[in-house]
C-alpha cells in the first residue's frame, strides 16, 4: 500500500477583513522590478474591492472574463502576454470564484513551464514550480483554494493540471468578499462543496483523514442550506470553511459520479461546474440515496430551479463525446464504484443517465 504524500497550501489567513492584510502578506514575495499580477474576476471591475487591491510599482490588475470556465488557450495567452510585457513576474494573485483562482494557478505554473498548459492536463506532468501564487475566493464551495489541481478545458479534454506544484503558496479567506454573491450562484457553488462531501464520504477511497474534514464540511453545508431564517454574515463564514474542509476531504479521497458526468456536460455544452454537478446529482438517487434526498430538500428550501432536459435532441456523436470524457475520469469512478467500476458503469448505462439530464 502506497500512501499519498500530498502538498498543501503554504499559508492561510482567515477572517472578516483579512483582505486588508494583503499588502503586508505580499511584501516578502516581491522581487525587484517584477510586478505582482492580480487576476480578478470581471465581476469586480469598477467595484469597491478593485480599489482595495494593494498595487505597488508596476503591478497590474487584469480583469478576467470568467463567462466561460478557464481554457488552456486562455491560460497560454495570459502567460505569453505577461512574459512579453515583463519577462517574469513576482507572482499571480487570483481573486474571484473557482474560475479566477484556477486561472491564477495555471498562469503561475505556465510562467516557468515550456509549451502549452494542455501538455500538463493530467496527473503529475508539470515539470517546474511556477511563480508565487495566492488565491482569494469571492465565492465559496469549489475548494479550488486548497486543491492541487486547476481545471482547464483543452483541445481534447477537460482535465486539471494536478501536481504538487499546483497548490497556492498563500490563501486569503475573507468571508466578507462573498457577501453579495447572487443567490443562485451561491447555491450552485455551495452545492459543489456539498457534492464533494457526499462523493468523498461514500467513496471507496475514504480514510479517517478525509472523513474528518468531509463530515465537518457536510454539517456546515446542512447548517447553511437547511437552517431557518434569512442569510446572515455567519452563513458566509460557515460556507467558506465548508469549502476549505470539503477541499481537504477530497485531497485524500476523490470525487465521484456527479463530477465525472458533469465534466462531460462541461466539455460538450459548456455547462458550468456548479450547476452541472447539480443537474447530474439530482438524478443519482440510485448511487447516493441519502445525499440526493437531502440535496432535493436543499433545492426546495432555497427555492432553486435545477435546469432540466439539457441533453434533449443531442446526436449520438455528441452523447459519445460526453461518455468519452466522463469515462476518462478513472479515479473518480473507482472511488465511487470500486475497482470493478467498468463492469458496473457500462456505456449503455451512462448513455441512459445522460439522456435523463
Ligand atoms: P466561477 O468562478 O465560475 O464564477 C461564477 C460567476 O460568479 C461568475 O459570473 C463570476 O463573475 C461571479 N462571481 C464570483 N464572485 C462573485 C461575487 N462575490 N459576487 C457576485 N458574483 C460573483 O464559479 P465557481 O463555482 O466558484 O467556480 C467554478 C470553477 O471552478 C470552474 O471553472 C471549475 O472547473 C472550477 N473548479 C476548480 C476546482 C479545483 O479544485 N481547482 C474544484 C471545483 C471547481
Ligand atoms: Zn467540484
Short mmCIF file of C-alpha atoms and ligand atoms in Angstrom, two decimals:
data_model
loop_
_atom_site.label_atom_id
_atom_site.label_comp_id
_atom_site.label_asym_id
_atom_site.label_seq_id
_atom_site.Cartn_x
_atom_site.Cartn_y
_atom_site.Cartn_z
CA UNK A 1 0.00 0.00 0.00
CA UNK A 2 1.43 3.35 -1.01
CA UNK A 3 0.04 6.35 0.85
CA UNK A 4 -0.43 9.63 -0.91
CA UNK A 5 2.04 12.26 0.27
CA UNK A 6 0.42 15.46 -0.82
CA UNK A 7 1.47 19.06 -0.92
CA UNK A 8 -0.80 21.57 0.79
CA UNK A 9 -1.29 25.32 0.65
CA UNK A 10 1.63 27.18 2.25
CA UNK A 11 -0.08 29.89 4.28
CA UNK A 12 -3.68 30.52 5.26
CA UNK A 13 -5.24 33.64 6.72
CA UNK A 14 -8.91 33.52 7.69
CA UNK A 15 -11.22 36.23 8.96
CA UNK A 16 -13.55 39.08 8.10
CA UNK A 17 -11.39 41.92 6.82
CA UNK A 18 -8.27 39.75 6.40
CA UNK A 19 -8.08 41.02 2.79
CA UNK A 20 -6.71 44.25 4.31
CA UNK A 21 -3.51 42.37 5.22
CA UNK A 22 -2.75 41.55 1.59
CA UNK A 23 -0.13 44.28 1.15
CA UNK A 24 1.85 43.05 4.16
CA UNK A 25 1.44 39.41 3.08
CA UNK A 26 2.80 40.05 -0.42
CA UNK A 27 5.73 42.25 0.65
CA UNK A 28 8.29 39.46 1.24
CA UNK A 29 7.44 37.91 -2.13
CA UNK A 30 8.03 40.99 -4.24
CA UNK A 31 11.08 40.83 -6.45
CA UNK A 32 12.74 43.97 -7.72
CA UNK A 33 11.08 45.44 -10.83
CA UNK A 34 8.90 42.36 -11.18
CA UNK A 35 5.22 43.08 -10.71
CA UNK A 36 2.52 41.25 -8.83
CA UNK A 37 -0.26 40.42 -11.28
CA UNK A 38 -3.79 40.40 -9.92
CA UNK A 39 -6.14 38.24 -12.00
CA UNK A 40 -9.51 39.50 -10.87
CA UNK A 41 -12.96 38.16 -11.75
CA UNK A 42 -14.52 40.64 -14.18
CA UNK A 43 -17.49 41.00 -11.83
CA UNK A 44 -15.31 43.28 -9.67
CA UNK A 45 -14.39 45.75 -12.40
CA UNK A 46 -15.29 49.23 -11.04
CA UNK A 47 -16.42 47.66 -7.75
CA UNK A 48 -15.01 48.80 -4.37
CA UNK A 49 -12.94 45.62 -3.97
CA UNK A 50 -10.84 46.52 -7.03
CA UNK A 51 -9.87 49.82 -5.40
CA UNK A 52 -8.67 47.96 -2.28
CA UNK A 53 -6.06 45.91 -4.17
CA UNK A 54 -2.64 46.99 -2.81
CA UNK A 55 -0.89 47.95 -6.06
CA UNK A 56 2.83 48.80 -5.92
CA UNK A 57 5.31 49.81 -8.66
CA UNK A 58 4.45 48.19 -11.97
CA UNK A 59 1.82 45.82 -10.53
CA UNK A 60 -1.09 45.16 -12.80
CA UNK A 61 -4.73 44.21 -12.43
CA UNK A 62 -6.11 42.06 -15.25
CA UNK A 63 -9.85 41.62 -15.11
CA UNK A 64 -10.52 38.15 -16.42
CA UNK A 65 -13.54 37.06 -18.32
CA UNK A 66 -14.97 34.05 -16.50
CA UNK A 67 -18.07 33.87 -18.62
CA UNK A 68 -16.70 30.53 -19.79
CA UNK A 69 -14.69 28.34 -17.46
CA UNK A 70 -10.90 28.54 -17.94
CA UNK A 71 -9.42 27.19 -21.14
CA UNK A 72 -5.86 26.12 -21.90
CA UNK A 73 -5.80 28.68 -24.73
CA UNK A 74 -6.73 31.49 -22.34
CA UNK A 75 -4.02 30.40 -19.88
CA UNK A 76 -1.37 30.21 -22.61
CA UNK A 77 -2.33 33.62 -23.92
CA UNK A 78 -2.18 35.26 -20.49
CA UNK A 79 1.20 33.68 -19.71
CA UNK A 80 2.61 34.71 -23.10
CA UNK A 81 1.33 38.25 -22.67
CA UNK A 82 2.96 38.57 -19.22
CA UNK A 83 6.26 37.11 -20.44
CA UNK A 84 6.32 39.52 -23.33
CA UNK A 85 5.49 42.56 -21.22
CA UNK A 86 7.58 41.84 -18.09
CA UNK A 87 9.91 38.90 -18.80
CA UNK A 88 8.95 37.45 -15.47
CA UNK A 89 6.72 38.48 -12.59
CA UNK A 90 6.81 38.28 -8.79
CA UNK A 91 3.55 36.42 -8.57
CA UNK A 92 -0.03 35.82 -9.59
CA UNK A 93 -2.92 36.63 -7.28
CA UNK A 94 -6.30 35.15 -8.24
CA UNK A 95 -9.33 36.97 -6.85
CA UNK A 96 -12.75 35.51 -7.62
CA UNK A 97 -14.57 32.19 -7.75
CA UNK A 98 -13.05 28.87 -8.75
CA UNK A 99 -12.52 30.12 -12.31
CA UNK A 100 -10.36 33.13 -11.44
CA UNK A 101 -8.43 31.14 -8.84
CA UNK A 102 -7.78 28.29 -11.28
CA UNK A 103 -6.61 30.76 -13.91
CA UNK A 104 -4.13 32.27 -11.46
CA UNK A 105 -2.77 28.84 -10.54
CA UNK A 106 -2.40 27.79 -14.17
CA UNK A 107 -0.82 31.04 -15.37
CA UNK A 108 1.62 30.99 -12.41
CA UNK A 109 2.69 27.47 -13.47
CA UNK A 110 2.96 28.40 -17.14
CA UNK A 111 5.32 31.30 -16.34
CA UNK A 112 8.00 28.65 -15.68
CA UNK A 113 6.97 25.64 -17.77
CA UNK A 114 7.54 25.29 -21.51
CA UNK A 115 4.89 24.54 -24.13
CA UNK A 116 1.15 24.73 -23.64
CA UNK A 117 -0.86 24.18 -20.48
CA UNK A 118 -2.67 21.46 -22.47
CA UNK A 119 0.55 19.42 -22.26
CA UNK A 120 0.14 19.25 -18.49
CA UNK A 121 -3.52 18.24 -18.22
CA UNK A 122 -3.35 15.07 -16.21
CA UNK A 123 -1.60 13.83 -13.10
CA UNK A 124 1.91 14.96 -12.12
CA UNK A 125 3.02 16.15 -15.53
CA UNK A 126 4.05 19.69 -14.52
CA UNK A 127 7.86 19.89 -14.62
CA UNK A 128 8.86 23.03 -12.73
CA UNK A 129 7.44 25.08 -9.84
CA UNK A 130 5.58 28.14 -11.03
CA UNK A 131 5.97 31.66 -9.70
CA UNK A 132 4.49 32.66 -6.31
CA UNK A 133 0.70 32.39 -6.30
CA UNK A 134 -2.09 33.34 -3.98
CA UNK A 135 -5.83 32.63 -4.09
CA UNK A 136 -8.57 34.83 -2.69
CA UNK A 137 -12.07 33.34 -3.02
CA UNK A 138 -15.11 35.54 -3.53
CA UNK A 139 -17.47 32.56 -3.82
CA UNK A 140 -17.41 29.53 -1.52
CA UNK A 141 -17.71 25.91 -2.50
CA UNK A 142 -15.27 24.69 -5.14
CA UNK A 143 -12.37 24.05 -2.78
CA UNK A 144 -10.12 25.38 -5.56
CA UNK A 145 -8.41 27.44 -2.83
CA UNK A 146 -6.93 24.26 -1.30
CA UNK A 147 -6.74 21.78 -4.14
CA UNK A 148 -3.71 20.50 -6.08
CA UNK A 149 -5.44 21.00 -9.39
CA UNK A 150 -6.55 23.69 -11.79
CA UNK A 151 -9.38 22.55 -14.03
CA UNK A 152 -8.95 23.52 -17.69
CA UNK A 153 -10.81 22.84 -20.90
CA UNK A 154 -8.26 21.97 -23.54
CA UNK A 155 -8.33 20.96 -27.19
CA UNK A 156 -9.11 17.32 -26.43
CA UNK A 157 -10.32 17.16 -22.83
CA UNK A 158 -11.50 18.91 -19.73
CA UNK A 159 -8.97 17.95 -17.10
CA UNK A 160 -6.88 19.59 -14.41
CA UNK A 161 -3.17 20.21 -14.11
CA UNK A 162 -2.87 18.03 -10.99
CA UNK A 163 0.55 18.34 -9.40
CA UNK A 164 2.48 19.15 -6.25
CA UNK A 165 3.37 22.49 -7.84
CA UNK A 166 -0.29 23.45 -8.26
CA UNK A 167 -1.45 24.40 -4.71
CA UNK A 168 -1.34 28.07 -3.76
CA UNK A 169 1.52 29.45 -1.66
CA UNK A 170 -0.99 31.59 0.22
CA UNK A 171 -4.75 31.84 0.51
CA UNK A 172 -6.73 34.69 1.99
CA UNK A 173 -10.11 33.53 3.29
CA UNK A 174 -12.16 36.65 3.95
CA UNK A 175 -15.88 35.79 4.09
CA UNK A 176 -16.77 39.46 3.60
CA UNK A 177 -15.79 39.08 -0.04
CA UNK A 178 -18.60 36.59 -0.66
CA UNK A 179 -21.31 38.79 0.87
CA UNK A 180 -23.02 39.90 -2.30
CA UNK A 181 -22.92 36.77 -4.39
CA UNK A 182 -26.19 36.19 -6.25
CA UNK A 183 -28.45 33.65 -4.52
CA UNK A 184 -28.44 31.13 -7.40
CA UNK A 185 -24.70 31.27 -7.94
CA UNK A 186 -24.05 30.97 -4.22
CA UNK A 187 -26.27 27.90 -4.13
CA UNK A 188 -24.72 26.16 -7.14
CA UNK A 189 -21.17 26.77 -5.95
CA UNK A 190 -22.19 25.83 -2.39
CA UNK A 191 -23.64 22.58 -3.70
CA UNK A 192 -20.31 21.83 -5.34
CA UNK A 193 -19.00 21.60 -1.78
CA UNK A 194 -21.97 19.53 -0.63
CA UNK A 195 -21.43 17.10 -3.51
CA UNK A 196 -17.69 16.92 -2.74
CA UNK A 197 -18.66 15.80 0.76
CA UNK A 198 -21.14 13.14 -0.34
CA UNK A 199 -18.85 11.77 -3.03
CA UNK A 200 -15.91 11.68 -0.65
CA UNK A 201 -17.79 10.24 2.33
CA UNK A 202 -19.44 7.44 0.35
CA UNK A 203 -16.38 6.65 -1.76
CA UNK A 204 -14.14 3.59 -1.59
CA UNK A 205 -11.04 5.80 -1.12
CA UNK A 206 -12.31 7.18 2.18
CA UNK A 207 -10.00 7.19 5.18
CA UNK A 208 -10.24 8.90 8.57
CA UNK A 209 -8.39 11.97 7.29
CA UNK A 210 -10.94 12.66 4.56
CA UNK A 211 -13.86 11.57 6.73
CA UNK A 212 -12.95 14.07 9.46
CA UNK A 213 -12.90 17.00 7.05
CA UNK A 214 -15.84 15.69 5.00
CA UNK A 215 -18.16 15.30 7.99
CA UNK A 216 -17.40 18.81 9.22
CA UNK A 217 -17.93 20.30 5.78
CA UNK A 218 -21.17 18.38 5.39
CA UNK A 219 -22.59 19.58 8.69
CA UNK A 220 -21.65 23.18 7.83
CA UNK A 221 -23.45 22.83 4.48
CA UNK A 222 -26.51 21.47 6.28
CA UNK A 223 -26.49 24.39 8.74
CA UNK A 224 -26.17 26.86 5.90
CA UNK A 225 -28.67 25.43 3.41
CA UNK A 226 -31.22 23.77 5.69
CA UNK A 227 -31.22 26.14 8.69
CA UNK A 228 -34.07 28.54 9.30
CA UNK A 229 -34.06 32.33 8.94
CA UNK A 230 -32.53 34.66 6.37
CA UNK A 231 -28.96 34.55 5.06
CA UNK A 232 -26.53 36.26 7.50
CA UNK A 233 -22.78 37.01 7.52
CA UNK A 234 -22.36 33.86 9.68
CA UNK A 235 -23.63 31.83 6.74
CA UNK A 236 -20.81 33.26 4.62
CA UNK A 237 -18.30 32.43 7.40
CA UNK A 238 -19.52 28.84 7.60
CA UNK A 239 -19.72 28.23 3.87
CA UNK A 240 -16.16 29.48 3.40
CA UNK A 241 -14.91 26.96 5.96
CA UNK A 242 -17.12 24.24 4.45
CA UNK A 243 -15.43 24.84 1.10
CA UNK A 244 -11.99 24.60 2.69
CA UNK A 245 -12.80 21.44 4.65
CA UNK A 246 -14.58 19.86 1.67
CA UNK A 247 -11.47 20.51 -0.43
CA UNK A 248 -9.27 18.96 2.28
CA UNK A 249 -11.54 15.94 2.35
CA UNK A 250 -11.19 15.22 -1.37
CA UNK A 251 -7.45 15.90 -1.21
CA UNK A 252 -7.12 12.48 0.41
CA UNK A 253 -10.02 10.76 -1.33
CA UNK A 254 -11.67 11.70 -4.63
CA UNK A 255 -14.91 12.97 -6.05
CA UNK A 256 -17.33 10.63 -7.82
CA UNK A 257 -20.08 10.10 -10.36
CA UNK A 258 -21.65 13.57 -10.37
CA UNK A 259 -18.28 15.11 -11.15
CA UNK A 260 -17.33 12.60 -13.85
CA UNK A 261 -20.66 13.02 -15.64
CA UNK A 262 -20.67 16.79 -15.16
CA UNK A 263 -17.24 17.03 -16.81
CA UNK A 264 -18.83 15.55 -19.95
CA UNK A 265 -21.56 18.20 -19.89
CA UNK A 266 -18.98 20.92 -19.32
CA UNK A 267 -16.82 19.74 -22.21
CA UNK A 268 -19.60 19.41 -24.76
CA UNK A 269 -22.15 22.02 -23.71
CA UNK A 270 -20.07 24.41 -21.63
CA UNK A 271 -22.29 23.71 -18.61
CA UNK A 272 -20.72 25.35 -15.54
CA UNK A 273 -19.19 23.12 -12.87
CA UNK A 274 -21.59 24.00 -10.04
CA UNK A 275 -24.83 23.88 -11.97
CA UNK A 276 -23.69 20.85 -13.97
CA UNK A 277 -22.98 18.93 -10.78
CA UNK A 278 -26.46 19.80 -9.52
CA UNK A 279 -28.12 18.71 -12.78
CA UNK A 280 -26.37 15.34 -12.54
CA UNK A 281 -26.57 14.80 -8.78
CA UNK A 282 -30.34 15.38 -8.89
CA UNK A 283 -30.62 12.12 -10.88
CA UNK A 284 -28.20 9.97 -8.87
CA UNK A 285 -30.54 8.61 -6.22
CA UNK A 286 -29.53 5.03 -7.09
CA UNK A 287 -25.91 5.73 -6.21
CA UNK A 288 -26.20 8.32 -3.45
CA UNK A 289 -29.71 7.76 -1.96
CA UNK A 290 -29.39 9.77 1.26
CA UNK A 291 -27.29 12.54 -0.24
CA UNK A 292 -29.70 13.05 -3.13
CA UNK A 293 -32.73 13.15 -0.81
CA UNK A 294 -31.10 15.83 1.32
CA UNK A 295 -29.97 17.71 -1.79
CA UNK A 296 -33.56 17.85 -3.03
CA UNK A 297 -34.60 19.31 0.33
CA UNK A 298 -31.92 21.99 -0.02
CA UNK A 299 -33.10 22.80 -3.55
CA UNK A 300 -36.65 23.17 -2.36
CA UNK A 301 -35.86 25.15 0.76
CA UNK A 302 -33.69 27.62 -1.14
CA UNK A 303 -36.22 27.83 -4.00
CA UNK A 304 -33.73 26.96 -6.70
CA UNK A 305 -34.65 25.57 -10.08
CA UNK A 306 -32.37 22.89 -11.42
CA UNK A 307 -32.32 23.03 -15.24
CA UNK A 308 -33.94 20.00 -16.91
CA UNK A 309 -33.74 18.34 -20.34
CA UNK A 310 -30.43 19.92 -21.26
CA UNK A 311 -29.35 16.93 -23.37
CA UNK A 312 -32.57 16.75 -25.34
CA UNK A 313 -32.01 16.49 -29.09
CA UNK A 314 -28.28 15.77 -28.92
CA UNK A 315 -26.86 13.45 -31.57
CA UNK A 316 -25.30 10.02 -30.95
CA UNK A 317 -21.90 11.51 -31.67
CA UNK A 318 -22.48 14.18 -29.03
CA UNK A 319 -23.55 11.62 -26.44
CA UNK A 320 -20.43 9.62 -27.31
CA UNK A 321 -18.23 12.64 -26.72
CA UNK A 322 -19.69 13.15 -23.25
CA UNK A 323 -19.40 9.45 -22.45
CA UNK A 324 -15.78 9.51 -23.58
CA UNK A 325 -14.91 12.48 -21.37
CA UNK A 326 -16.74 11.02 -18.37
CA UNK A 327 -15.24 7.53 -18.65
CA UNK A 328 -11.78 9.09 -18.93
CA UNK A 329 -12.05 10.16 -15.27
CA UNK A 330 -10.95 6.74 -13.99
CA UNK A 331 -10.03 7.62 -10.39
CA UNK A 332 -13.48 9.20 -9.89
CA UNK A 333 -15.28 6.05 -10.99
CA UNK A 334 -13.02 3.84 -8.99
CA UNK A 335 -13.68 5.90 -5.90
CA UNK A 336 -17.42 5.80 -6.48
CA UNK A 337 -17.89 2.19 -7.55
CA UNK A 338 -14.74 0.29 -6.63
CA UNK A 339 -12.09 -1.42 -8.76
CA UNK A 340 -14.69 -3.21 -10.93
CA UNK A 341 -16.40 0.02 -11.90
CA UNK A 342 -16.15 -0.71 -15.62
CA UNK A 343 -18.48 -3.66 -15.21
CA UNK A 344 -20.95 -1.54 -13.25
CA UNK A 345 -20.97 1.68 -15.28
CA UNK A 346 -21.32 0.43 -18.82
CA UNK A 347 -21.53 2.82 -21.79
CA UNK A 348 -25.23 1.93 -22.12
CA UNK A 349 -25.97 2.85 -18.53
CA UNK A 350 -24.07 6.07 -18.86
CA UNK A 351 -25.88 6.93 -22.08
CA UNK A 352 -29.22 6.36 -20.31
CA UNK A 353 -28.09 8.63 -17.47
CA UNK A 354 -27.05 11.39 -19.90
CA UNK A 355 -30.42 11.11 -21.63
CA UNK A 356 -32.16 11.71 -18.31
CA UNK A 357 -30.39 15.05 -17.75
P1 LIG B 1 -16.97 30.96 -11.13
O1 LIG B 1 -15.63 31.31 -10.63
O2 LIG B 1 -17.05 30.33 -12.48
O3 LIG B 1 -17.90 32.24 -11.08
C1 LIG B 1 -19.29 32.13 -11.37
C2 LIG B 1 -19.90 33.51 -11.54
O4 LIG B 1 -19.94 34.19 -10.29
C3 LIG B 1 -19.11 34.40 -12.49
O5 LIG B 1 -20.03 35.08 -13.29
C4 LIG B 1 -18.41 35.38 -11.55
O6 LIG B 1 -18.18 36.61 -12.19
C5 LIG B 1 -19.40 35.51 -10.43
N1 LIG B 1 -18.87 35.90 -9.10
C6 LIG B 1 -17.76 35.46 -8.45
N2 LIG B 1 -17.69 36.01 -7.21
C7 LIG B 1 -18.77 36.81 -7.08
C8 LIG B 1 -19.27 37.65 -6.03
N3 LIG B 1 -18.66 37.74 -4.84
N4 LIG B 1 -20.40 38.35 -6.28
C9 LIG B 1 -21.05 38.23 -7.45
N5 LIG B 1 -20.65 37.45 -8.47
C10 LIG B 1 -19.52 36.75 -8.28
O7 LIG B 1 -17.74 29.99 -10.11
P2 LIG B 1 -17.26 28.87 -9.10
O8 LIG B 1 -18.42 27.97 -8.95
O9 LIG B 1 -16.65 29.45 -7.88
O10 LIG B 1 -16.10 28.14 -9.87
C11 LIG B 1 -16.30 27.23 -10.90
C12 LIG B 1 -14.95 26.94 -11.49
O11 LIG B 1 -14.11 26.32 -10.52
C13 LIG B 1 -14.97 26.02 -12.68
O12 LIG B 1 -14.11 26.51 -13.67
C14 LIG B 1 -14.48 24.70 -12.13
O13 LIG B 1 -13.87 23.90 -13.10
C15 LIG B 1 -13.51 25.17 -11.08
N6 LIG B 1 -13.28 24.22 -10.01
C16 LIG B 1 -12.00 24.01 -9.65
C17 LIG B 1 -11.69 23.13 -8.65
C18 LIG B 1 -10.28 22.92 -8.27
O14 LIG B 1 -10.01 22.11 -7.38
N7 LIG B 1 -9.33 23.59 -8.86
C19 LIG B 1 -12.70 22.46 -7.96
C20 LIG B 1 -14.02 22.70 -8.35
C21 LIG B 1 -14.29 23.59 -9.38
ZN1 LIG B 2 -16.46 20.17 -7.70
#
